[in-house]
Each structure stands twice: as structure tokens, then as C-alpha cells.
Amino acid sequence: SLVRAASRCGEGGLSGVRPVFPHNSYSTEEDKKVPKIYTKTGDKGFSSTFTGERRPKEDHIFEALGNTDELSSAIGLAREFCLDKGHTFTDQLDKIQCILQDVGSNIATPRSSARESHMKRTNFTAQPITDLETWIDSFTKELPPLTNFILPSGGKSSATLHLARTVCRRAERSVAPIVRSGEADPNVAKFLNRLSDYLFTLARYASMKEGNEEKIYKRSE
């Protein structure tokens, strides 16, 4: 829910929607009505960007948004397995899921129809990329050198992180043409590219910490 997202990320929703709570104790019955989860506005196969454009649901913008959402869900699943094993890096996964909300906000704001106020609210900086590189370097120092192709394996934590990595690659592929057309910030594509490297490294790290063996690729005879 938006409330749970806000508690972890500071704000919820792909377009930066914040949950609103009444500040006075004299709210009316109208104020107390719970908004419905369904709006019916997409029943005819169209949806809206953050800038207010109505586009078909199969538009490349919504394809990229769906892949980004799926990526966050895949990371959320991996995070649960990592929590079960007591890994201490789950706070990084929390931050990444929050940043993916910002990624979605930027994608949902095509520059061709964005006003300056839209651009300001959905700006995406390079700092998250630097953070990922720092984390990757830190984990790599503890890992044995990679001398063989490995298969997604190494326990549930590792395997689900590998799954998240593949979803990340798909998200990156769907974002690439949007960035090339100038409709999204180049840092979004760079972040997703670096994120897949992070998830690969983290999968190996989780496997090592749990004492699990990674499966090595062997060519069939």
C-alpha cells in the first residue's frame, strides 16, 4: 500500500504520491471515505502518464513501467529470503526498491510533454549509480575470483537474486529506447545497467555467506 511504501521510502507511488491524513479531529464523513483501489479509467485500454497524456496500455512507457514494477517485486521476494537467512545487506535492497520508485517516476514523465514542475519532481540523479558501484566493489573484495560461468544457484537467496537480475536486464532493455529518444534521463538506464551487476555480485555473496555451492556451467558432451 502507499502507507507501507511511504514508511520505507519516504513517499509512495510511481509519481511521488504521498499518503494524506486529516490533521484535525473534526473530519466529516466524506473525509473518512476510503478511496477505492479501482478507478475504471483504464477499462478502454488507455492509461495516463504523469504529465497527463493518455496512451495505449501497450505503449513503450507502460511496458517499461511494468518491467520496473516487476523488478521491484522480484527484489522484494529475494529480500524476504535474505532476511530469513539473517543477511545484513537487506537495507541496501530497501533503498534500491525506493530508488526504483524514482526510476518509475522519471519514466512516467516523458520530456516531450513535461512542464518544468514535472521535471523538477521526477529528476533522477547519478548518486544511486555511485552507491551501487561502491557496494559492488565492497562485495567483490570478499568474493573468490570468477573463473567459470555460473548458473543461477547457490540457495534460495542467491537464486532469487539471480532471478531479479534477469528481470533487471529486461527492464533495462525496455528503458533503453525511451532514453535514446530523449524522453527519460540517461541516468535511469545507467542505474539499471549497474543494478544488474550489483544483483549478480550480491547473489554470489549471499551464496558464499550461506556456505552454498554455486553450480558451474559444464558443456554437454
PDB file of C-alpha atoms in Angstrom:
ATOM      1  CA  SER A   1       0.000   0.000   0.000  1.00  0.00           C
ATOM      2  CA  LEU A   2       1.019   3.632  -0.272  1.00  0.00           C
ATOM      3  CA  VAL A   3       1.214   3.893   3.511  1.00  0.00           C
ATOM      4  CA  ARG A   4       3.635   0.946   3.750  1.00  0.00           C
ATOM      5  CA  ALA A   5       5.640   2.285   0.826  1.00  0.00           C
ATOM      6  CA  ALA A   6       5.848   5.678   2.484  1.00  0.00           C
ATOM      7  CA  SER A   7       7.130   4.180   5.721  1.00  0.00           C
ATOM      8  CA  ARG A   8      10.050   2.563   3.903  1.00  0.00           C
ATOM      9  CA  CYS A   9      10.740   5.014   1.087  1.00  0.00           C
ATOM     10  CA  GLY A  10       9.599   8.377   2.359  1.00  0.00           C
ATOM     11  CA  GLU A  11       6.947   8.568  -0.354  1.00  0.00           C
ATOM     12  CA  GLY A  12       4.888   6.114  -2.325  1.00  0.00           C
ATOM     13  CA  GLY A  13       3.639   5.588  -5.842  1.00  0.00           C
ATOM     14  CA  LEU A  14       5.450   5.894  -9.146  1.00  0.00           C
ATOM     15  CA  SER A  15       4.581   9.564  -9.454  1.00  0.00           C
ATOM     16  CA  GLY A  16       5.613  10.507  -5.927  1.00  0.00           C
ATOM     17  CA  VAL A  17       2.156  10.401  -4.377  1.00  0.00           C
ATOM     18  CA  ARG A  18       2.208  10.927  -0.642  1.00  0.00           C
ATOM     19  CA  PRO A  19      -0.468   9.456   1.637  1.00  0.00           C
ATOM     20  CA  VAL A  20      -2.586  12.217   3.141  1.00  0.00           C
ATOM     21  CA  PHE A  21      -4.033  12.087   6.640  1.00  0.00           C
ATOM     22  CA  PRO A  22      -6.511  14.607   8.100  1.00  0.00           C
ATOM     23  CA  HIS A  23      -4.859  16.938  10.601  1.00  0.00           C
ATOM     24  CA  ASN A  24      -7.977  17.920  12.527  1.00  0.00           C
ATOM     25  CA  SER A  25     -10.291  15.863  14.671  1.00  0.00           C
ATOM     26  CA  TYR A  26     -13.420  17.309  13.057  1.00  0.00           C
ATOM     27  CA  SER A  27     -13.267  15.406   9.779  1.00  0.00           C
ATOM     28  CA  THR A  28     -16.562  14.841   8.031  1.00  0.00           C
ATOM     29  CA  GLU A  29     -17.991  11.529   6.899  1.00  0.00           C
ATOM     30  CA  GLU A  30     -16.817  12.438   3.392  1.00  0.00           C
ATOM     31  CA  ASP A  31     -13.231  12.728   4.692  1.00  0.00           C
ATOM     32  CA  LYS A  32     -13.439   9.261   6.240  1.00  0.00           C
ATOM     33  CA  LYS A  33     -14.368   7.520   2.998  1.00  0.00           C
ATOM     34  CA  VAL A  34     -11.694   5.065   1.905  1.00  0.00           C
ATOM     35  CA  PRO A  35     -10.747   5.593  -1.762  1.00  0.00           C
ATOM     36  CA  LYS A  36     -11.375   2.584  -3.981  1.00  0.00           C
ATOM     37  CA  ILE A  37      -8.389   0.762  -5.453  1.00  0.00           C
ATOM     38  CA  TYR A  38     -10.071   0.611  -8.854  1.00  0.00           C
ATOM     39  CA  THR A  39     -10.706   3.736 -10.921  1.00  0.00           C
ATOM     40  CA  LYS A  40     -12.118   2.203 -14.154  1.00  0.00           C
ATOM     41  CA  THR A  41     -10.202   4.840 -16.142  1.00  0.00           C
ATOM     42  CA  GLY A  42      -8.183   2.147 -17.913  1.00  0.00           C
ATOM     43  CA  ASP A  43     -11.097  -0.026 -18.980  1.00  0.00           C
ATOM     44  CA  LYS A  44     -10.787   1.067 -22.615  1.00  0.00           C
ATOM     45  CA  GLY A  45      -7.118   0.134 -22.853  1.00  0.00           C
ATOM     46  CA  PHE A  46      -5.567   3.517 -22.169  1.00  0.00           C
ATOM     47  CA  SER A  47      -3.639   4.872 -19.212  1.00  0.00           C
ATOM     48  CA  SER A  48      -2.114   8.203 -18.190  1.00  0.00           C
ATOM     49  CA  THR A  49       1.472   9.338 -17.859  1.00  0.00           C
ATOM     50  CA  PHE A  50       2.448  11.643 -15.009  1.00  0.00           C
ATOM     51  CA  THR A  51       2.201  14.537 -17.448  1.00  0.00           C
ATOM     52  CA  GLY A  52      -1.448  13.719 -18.142  1.00  0.00           C
ATOM     53  CA  GLU A  53      -1.075  12.133 -21.576  1.00  0.00           C
ATOM     54  CA  ARG A  54      -3.462   9.299 -22.402  1.00  0.00           C
ATOM     55  CA  ARG A  55      -1.598   6.491 -24.145  1.00  0.00           C
ATOM     56  CA  PRO A  56      -2.438   2.883 -25.053  1.00  0.00           C
ATOM     57  CA  LYS A  57      -1.523   0.428 -22.314  1.00  0.00           C
ATOM     58  CA  GLU A  58       0.893  -1.311 -24.692  1.00  0.00           C
ATOM     59  CA  ASP A  59       2.871   1.925 -25.137  1.00  0.00           C
ATOM     60  CA  HIS A  60       6.607   1.578 -24.529  1.00  0.00           C
ATOM     61  CA  ILE A  61       6.296   3.857 -21.478  1.00  0.00           C
ATOM     62  CA  PHE A  62       3.926   1.469 -19.695  1.00  0.00           C
ATOM     63  CA  GLU A  63       5.931  -1.557 -20.810  1.00  0.00           C
ATOM     64  CA  ALA A  64       8.984  -0.055 -19.100  1.00  0.00           C
ATOM     65  CA  LEU A  65       6.959   0.867 -16.028  1.00  0.00           C
ATOM     66  CA  GLY A  66       5.597  -2.676 -15.778  1.00  0.00           C
ATOM     67  CA  ASN A  67       9.072  -4.162 -16.029  1.00  0.00           C
ATOM     68  CA  THR A  68      10.360  -1.782 -13.372  1.00  0.00           C
ATOM     69  CA  ASP A  69       7.472  -2.718 -11.091  1.00  0.00           C
ATOM     70  CA  GLU A  70       8.144  -6.417 -11.676  1.00  0.00           C
ATOM     71  CA  LEU A  71      11.814  -5.827 -10.872  1.00  0.00           C
ATOM     72  CA  SER A  72      10.935  -4.261  -7.533  1.00  0.00           C
ATOM     73  CA  SER A  73       8.653  -7.208  -6.765  1.00  0.00           C
ATOM     74  CA  ALA A  74      11.414  -9.686  -7.648  1.00  0.00           C
ATOM     75  CA  ILE A  75      13.826  -7.831  -5.373  1.00  0.00           C
ATOM     76  CA  GLY A  76      11.165  -7.840  -2.648  1.00  0.00           C
ATOM     77  CA  LEU A  77      10.896 -11.633  -2.903  1.00  0.00           C
ATOM     78  CA  ALA A  78      14.677 -12.050  -2.784  1.00  0.00           C
ATOM     79  CA  ARG A  79      14.804  -9.711   0.209  1.00  0.00           C
ATOM     80  CA  GLU A  80      12.428 -11.966   2.166  1.00  0.00           C
ATOM     81  CA  PHE A  81      14.677 -14.998   1.600  1.00  0.00           C
ATOM     82  CA  CYS A  82      17.717 -12.928   2.565  1.00  0.00           C
ATOM     83  CA  LEU A  83      16.008 -11.765   5.756  1.00  0.00           C
ATOM     84  CA  ASP A  84      15.254 -15.381   6.653  1.00  0.00           C
ATOM     85  CA  LYS A  85      18.980 -16.096   6.438  1.00  0.00           C
ATOM     86  CA  GLY A  86      19.934 -13.067   8.523  1.00  0.00           C
ATOM     87  CA  HIS A  87      21.859 -11.230   5.803  1.00  0.00           C
ATOM     88  CA  THR A  88      22.858  -7.704   6.782  1.00  0.00           C
ATOM     89  CA  PHE A  89      22.679  -6.200   3.281  1.00  0.00           C
ATOM     90  CA  THR A  90      18.879  -6.114   3.120  1.00  0.00           C
ATOM     91  CA  ASP A  91      18.897  -2.405   3.953  1.00  0.00           C
ATOM     92  CA  GLN A  92      20.538  -1.899   0.554  1.00  0.00           C
ATOM     93  CA  LEU A  93      17.679  -3.754  -1.104  1.00  0.00           C
ATOM     94  CA  ASP A  94      15.243  -1.480   0.754  1.00  0.00           C
ATOM     95  CA  LYS A  95      16.979   1.578  -0.668  1.00  0.00           C
ATOM     96  CA  ILE A  96      17.038   0.092  -4.166  1.00  0.00           C
ATOM     97  CA  GLN A  97      13.295  -0.583  -4.102  1.00  0.00           C
ATOM     98  CA  CYS A  98      12.737   3.040  -3.131  1.00  0.00           C
ATOM     99  CA  ILE A  99      15.019   4.251  -5.920  1.00  0.00           C
ATOM    100  CA  LEU A 100      13.055   2.108  -8.375  1.00  0.00           C
ATOM    101  CA  GLN A 101      10.020   4.206  -7.444  1.00  0.00           C
ATOM    102  CA  ASP A 102      12.029   7.233  -8.602  1.00  0.00           C
ATOM    103  CA  VAL A 103      13.030   5.362 -11.763  1.00  0.00           C
ATOM    104  CA  GLY A 104       9.347   4.784 -12.475  1.00  0.00           C
ATOM    105  CA  SER A 105       8.533   8.423 -11.834  1.00  0.00           C
ATOM    106  CA  ASN A 106      11.121   9.509 -14.376  1.00  0.00           C
ATOM    107  CA  ILE A 107       9.940   7.015 -16.986  1.00  0.00           C
ATOM    108  CA  ALA A 108       6.327   8.082 -16.439  1.00  0.00           C
ATOM    109  CA  THR A 109       7.252  11.691 -17.218  1.00  0.00           C
ATOM    110  CA  PRO A 110       8.061  11.865 -20.948  1.00  0.00           C
ATOM    111  CA  ARG A 111      10.042  15.033 -21.537  1.00  0.00           C
ATOM    112  CA  SER A 112       8.140  15.894 -24.724  1.00  0.00           C
ATOM    113  CA  SER A 113       5.049  16.705 -22.670  1.00  0.00           C
ATOM    114  CA  ALA A 114       6.624  17.584 -19.307  1.00  0.00           C
ATOM    115  CA  ARG A 115       6.464  21.012 -17.733  1.00  0.00           C
ATOM    116  CA  GLU A 116       9.320  22.306 -15.610  1.00  0.00           C
ATOM    117  CA  SER A 117       7.390  21.390 -12.453  1.00  0.00           C
ATOM    118  CA  HIS A 118       7.111  17.794 -13.674  1.00  0.00           C
ATOM    119  CA  MET A 119      10.830  17.649 -14.465  1.00  0.00           C
ATOM    120  CA  LYS A 120      11.744  19.013 -11.043  1.00  0.00           C
ATOM    121  CA  ARG A 121       9.616  16.459  -9.194  1.00  0.00           C
ATOM    122  CA  THR A 122      10.893  13.457 -11.149  1.00  0.00           C
ATOM    123  CA  ASN A 123      14.565  14.363 -11.618  1.00  0.00           C
ATOM    124  CA  PHE A 124      16.910  11.370 -11.346  1.00  0.00           C
ATOM    125  CA  THR A 125      20.492  11.971 -10.222  1.00  0.00           C
ATOM    126  CA  ALA A 126      23.682   9.938 -10.626  1.00  0.00           C
ATOM    127  CA  GLN A 127      24.202   9.371  -6.883  1.00  0.00           C
ATOM    128  CA  PRO A 128      22.387   5.980  -6.771  1.00  0.00           C
ATOM    129  CA  ILE A 129      24.739   4.733  -9.508  1.00  0.00           C
ATOM    130  CA  THR A 130      27.763   5.692  -7.411  1.00  0.00           C
ATOM    131  CA  ASP A 131      26.251   3.925  -4.404  1.00  0.00           C
ATOM    132  CA  LEU A 132      25.782   0.709  -6.389  1.00  0.00           C
ATOM    133  CA  GLU A 133      29.384   0.821  -7.593  1.00  0.00           C
ATOM    134  CA  THR A 134      30.612   1.266  -4.022  1.00  0.00           C
ATOM    135  CA  TRP A 135      28.559  -1.710  -2.837  1.00  0.00           C
ATOM    136  CA  ILE A 136      29.693  -3.871  -5.767  1.00  0.00           C
ATOM    137  CA  ASP A 137      33.358  -3.110  -5.059  1.00  0.00           C
ATOM    138  CA  SER A 138      32.903  -3.908  -1.366  1.00  0.00           C
ATOM    139  CA  PHE A 139      31.318  -7.333  -2.016  1.00  0.00           C
ATOM    140  CA  THR A 140      33.757  -8.192  -4.793  1.00  0.00           C
ATOM    141  CA  LYS A 141      36.710  -7.808  -2.430  1.00  0.00           C
ATOM    142  CA  GLU A 142      35.325 -10.663  -0.312  1.00  0.00           C
ATOM    143  CA  LEU A 143      34.458 -12.996  -3.193  1.00  0.00           C
ATOM    144  CA  PRO A 144      36.752 -15.551  -4.812  1.00  0.00           C
ATOM    145  CA  PRO A 145      37.712 -14.703  -8.410  1.00  0.00           C
ATOM    146  CA  LEU A 146      35.171 -15.733 -11.022  1.00  0.00           C
ATOM    147  CA  THR A 147      36.901 -18.300 -13.264  1.00  0.00           C
ATOM    148  CA  ASN A 148      33.897 -20.154 -14.710  1.00  0.00           C
ATOM    149  CA  PHE A 149      30.419 -19.387 -15.986  1.00  0.00           C
ATOM    150  CA  ILE A 150      27.992 -19.977 -13.128  1.00  0.00           C
ATOM    151  CA  LEU A 151      24.340 -20.934 -13.280  1.00  0.00           C
ATOM    152  CA  PRO A 152      21.627 -19.302 -11.143  1.00  0.00           C
ATOM    153  CA  SER A 153      22.016 -21.370  -7.974  1.00  0.00           C
ATOM    154  CA  GLY A 154      23.590 -21.219  -4.518  1.00  0.00           C
ATOM    155  CA  GLY A 155      20.480 -21.390  -2.339  1.00  0.00           C
ATOM    156  CA  LYS A 156      17.155 -19.587  -2.308  1.00  0.00           C
ATOM    157  CA  SER A 157      18.610 -16.161  -1.500  1.00  0.00           C
ATOM    158  CA  SER A 158      21.105 -16.399  -4.323  1.00  0.00           C
ATOM    159  CA  ALA A 159      18.704 -17.933  -6.851  1.00  0.00           C
ATOM    160  CA  THR A 160      16.045 -15.260  -6.307  1.00  0.00           C
ATOM    161  CA  LEU A 161      18.666 -12.519  -6.592  1.00  0.00           C
ATOM    162  CA  HIS A 162      19.663 -14.038  -9.935  1.00  0.00           C
ATOM    163  CA  LEU A 163      16.002 -14.003 -10.950  1.00  0.00           C
ATOM    164  CA  ALA A 164      15.799 -10.321 -10.027  1.00  0.00           C
ATOM    165  CA  ARG A 165      18.934  -9.752 -12.127  1.00  0.00           C
ATOM    166  CA  THR A 166      17.254 -11.169 -15.245  1.00  0.00           C
ATOM    167  CA  VAL A 167      14.161  -9.020 -14.697  1.00  0.00           C
ATOM    168  CA  CYS A 168      16.510  -6.051 -14.303  1.00  0.00           C
ATOM    169  CA  ARG A 169      18.050  -6.799 -17.698  1.00  0.00           C
ATOM    170  CA  ARG A 170      14.575  -6.811 -19.251  1.00  0.00           C
ATOM    171  CA  ALA A 171      13.727  -3.521 -17.566  1.00  0.00           C
ATOM    172  CA  GLU A 172      16.952  -2.034 -18.905  1.00  0.00           C
ATOM    173  CA  ARG A 173      16.171  -3.217 -22.451  1.00  0.00           C
ATOM    174  CA  SER A 174      12.720  -1.631 -22.323  1.00  0.00           C
ATOM    175  CA  VAL A 175      14.056   1.659 -20.951  1.00  0.00           C
ATOM    176  CA  ALA A 176      16.899   1.973 -23.476  1.00  0.00           C
ATOM    177  CA  PRO A 177      14.773   3.219 -26.426  1.00  0.00           C
ATOM    178  CA  ILE A 178      12.970   5.714 -24.178  1.00  0.00           C
ATOM    179  CA  VAL A 179      16.288   7.179 -23.065  1.00  0.00           C
ATOM    180  CA  ARG A 180      17.638   7.210 -26.647  1.00  0.00           C
ATOM    181  CA  SER A 181      14.596   9.189 -27.777  1.00  0.00           C
ATOM    182  CA  GLY A 182      15.286  11.775 -25.072  1.00  0.00           C
ATOM    183  CA  GLU A 183      12.103  11.023 -23.126  1.00  0.00           C
ATOM    184  CA  ALA A 184      13.845   9.812 -19.921  1.00  0.00           C
ATOM    185  CA  ASP A 185      17.034  10.652 -18.050  1.00  0.00           C
ATOM    186  CA  PRO A 186      20.151   8.727 -19.190  1.00  0.00           C
ATOM    187  CA  ASN A 187      20.979   8.075 -15.528  1.00  0.00           C
ATOM    188  CA  VAL A 188      17.927   5.808 -15.338  1.00  0.00           C
ATOM    189  CA  ALA A 189      19.408   3.451 -17.934  1.00  0.00           C
ATOM    190  CA  LYS A 190      22.831   3.622 -16.273  1.00  0.00           C
ATOM    191  CA  PHE A 191      21.287   2.785 -12.899  1.00  0.00           C
ATOM    192  CA  LEU A 192      19.516  -0.294 -14.258  1.00  0.00           C
ATOM    193  CA  ASN A 193      22.694  -1.414 -16.010  1.00  0.00           C
ATOM    194  CA  ARG A 194      24.681  -1.131 -12.787  1.00  0.00           C
ATOM    195  CA  LEU A 195      21.870  -2.707 -10.769  1.00  0.00           C
ATOM    196  CA  SER A 196      22.062  -5.948 -12.737  1.00  0.00           C
ATOM    197  CA  ASP A 197      25.800  -6.109 -11.953  1.00  0.00           C
ATOM    198  CA  TYR A 198      25.020  -5.481  -8.293  1.00  0.00           C
ATOM    199  CA  LEU A 199      22.398  -8.235  -8.168  1.00  0.00           C
ATOM    200  CA  PHE A 200      24.802 -10.702  -9.807  1.00  0.00           C
ATOM    201  CA  THR A 201      27.528  -9.851  -7.301  1.00  0.00           C
ATOM    202  CA  LEU A 202      25.115  -9.956  -4.386  1.00  0.00           C
ATOM    203  CA  ALA A 203      23.806 -13.378  -5.453  1.00  0.00           C
ATOM    204  CA  ARG A 204      27.335 -14.748  -5.348  1.00  0.00           C
ATOM    205  CA  TYR A 205      27.956 -13.059  -1.998  1.00  0.00           C
ATOM    206  CA  ALA A 206      24.770 -14.496  -0.483  1.00  0.00           C
ATOM    207  CA  SER A 207      25.724 -17.965  -1.684  1.00  0.00           C
ATOM    208  CA  MET A 208      29.194 -17.655  -0.136  1.00  0.00           C
ATOM    209  CA  LYS A 209      27.863 -16.341   3.182  1.00  0.00           C
ATOM    210  CA  GLU A 210      25.382 -19.227   3.416  1.00  0.00           C
ATOM    211  CA  GLY A 211      28.065 -21.770   2.592  1.00  0.00           C
ATOM    212  CA  ASN A 212      26.270 -22.940  -0.551  1.00  0.00           C
ATOM    213  CA  GLU A 213      27.946 -24.135  -3.704  1.00  0.00           C
ATOM    214  CA  GLU A 214      27.299 -22.373  -6.986  1.00  0.00           C
ATOM    215  CA  LYS A 215      26.635 -24.598  -9.976  1.00  0.00           C
ATOM    216  CA  ILE A 216      29.280 -24.300 -12.666  1.00  0.00           C
ATOM    217  CA  TYR A 217      28.393 -24.402 -16.356  1.00  0.00           C
ATOM    218  CA  LYS A 218      29.647 -27.595 -17.998  1.00  0.00           C
ATOM    219  CA  ARG A 219      29.388 -28.138 -21.728  1.00  0.00           C
ATOM    220  CA  SER A 220      27.354 -31.232 -22.618  1.00  0.00           C
ATOM    221  CA  GLU A 221      29.388 -33.989 -24.238  1.00  0.00           C
TER     222      GLU A 221
END
